[in-house]
Amino acid sequence: SAPIVAGIISLLNAELIAQGQQPLGWLNPWLYSHADMFNDITDGSNPYGCCDGFQAASGWDPVTGMGTPNYPMMLQYALADGDAALLRKDQPAAASR
């Protein structure tokens, strides 16, 4: 799933640049402040051989994370005014603090 999400972020960045905006920067605050950008998976599990695994649940869970990305909603949030401070590359990285 990581390559798919990376591709989606690349598409979002292309849309932002085409509209004269800066590309996305540190994503974590933005992703977690807009959990509705994901289709929550609440049913299922990931058992394997000797282990029961984890059960899907409402919200974040170890099976599906935040869920599946909803690109149109992600684009809407990325282009929205007022959210830019959370997204831009000029935000300091957590590791550099």
XYZ file of C-alpha atoms in Angstrom, residues 17-85:
69
model
C 1.986 22.798 -8.567
C -0.338 23.169 -11.567
C -2.404 25.591 -9.471
C 0.651 27.588 -8.423
C 0.821 26.167 -4.897
C 3.740 24.503 -3.155
C 3.852 20.700 -2.932
C 2.938 18.848 0.227
C 5.529 18.676 2.958
C 5.372 16.782 6.238
C 2.197 14.718 5.859
C 1.461 13.310 9.306
C -0.415 16.309 10.794
C -2.428 16.698 7.605
C -3.332 13.015 7.309
C -4.380 12.623 10.935
C -6.358 15.875 10.971
C -8.432 14.670 7.997
C -9.096 11.008 8.718
C -12.267 11.315 6.629
C -10.008 11.314 3.530
C -9.845 7.557 4.021
C -12.503 4.887 3.622
C -12.516 3.222 7.024
C -12.309 -0.572 6.845
C -14.117 -1.991 9.871
C -14.544 -5.670 8.980
C -11.873 -8.325 8.547
C -8.648 -9.563 10.060
C -5.174 -10.756 9.125
C -4.668 -14.189 10.726
C -1.584 -16.141 9.750
C -0.700 -19.713 10.586
C -0.077 -19.798 14.331
C -1.360 -16.268 15.050
C -4.838 -14.817 15.319
C -3.596 -11.525 13.908
C -5.554 -8.314 14.360
C -9.176 -7.370 13.803
C -10.171 -4.357 11.733
C -11.892 -1.701 13.828
C -13.335 1.763 13.497
C -10.606 4.376 13.028
C -6.939 3.432 12.862
C -6.151 -0.240 13.361
C -3.090 -2.421 12.724
C -4.789 -4.308 9.892
C -5.787 -1.471 7.576
C -4.167 1.607 9.108
C -6.418 4.568 8.397
C -8.208 2.758 5.569
C -8.110 3.182 1.797
C -7.370 6.630 0.339
C -10.215 8.672 -1.147
C -8.369 10.676 -3.823
C -11.114 13.212 -4.633
C -11.454 14.098 -0.949
C -7.670 14.249 -0.500
C -7.428 16.629 -3.459
C -10.203 18.795 -2.034
C -8.362 19.126 1.286
C -4.975 19.663 -0.374
C -6.311 22.544 -2.476
C -8.342 24.102 0.348
C -7.209 27.417 1.770
C -6.356 27.529 5.449
C -4.774 24.073 5.546
C -1.556 25.162 3.883
C 0.385 25.743 7.110
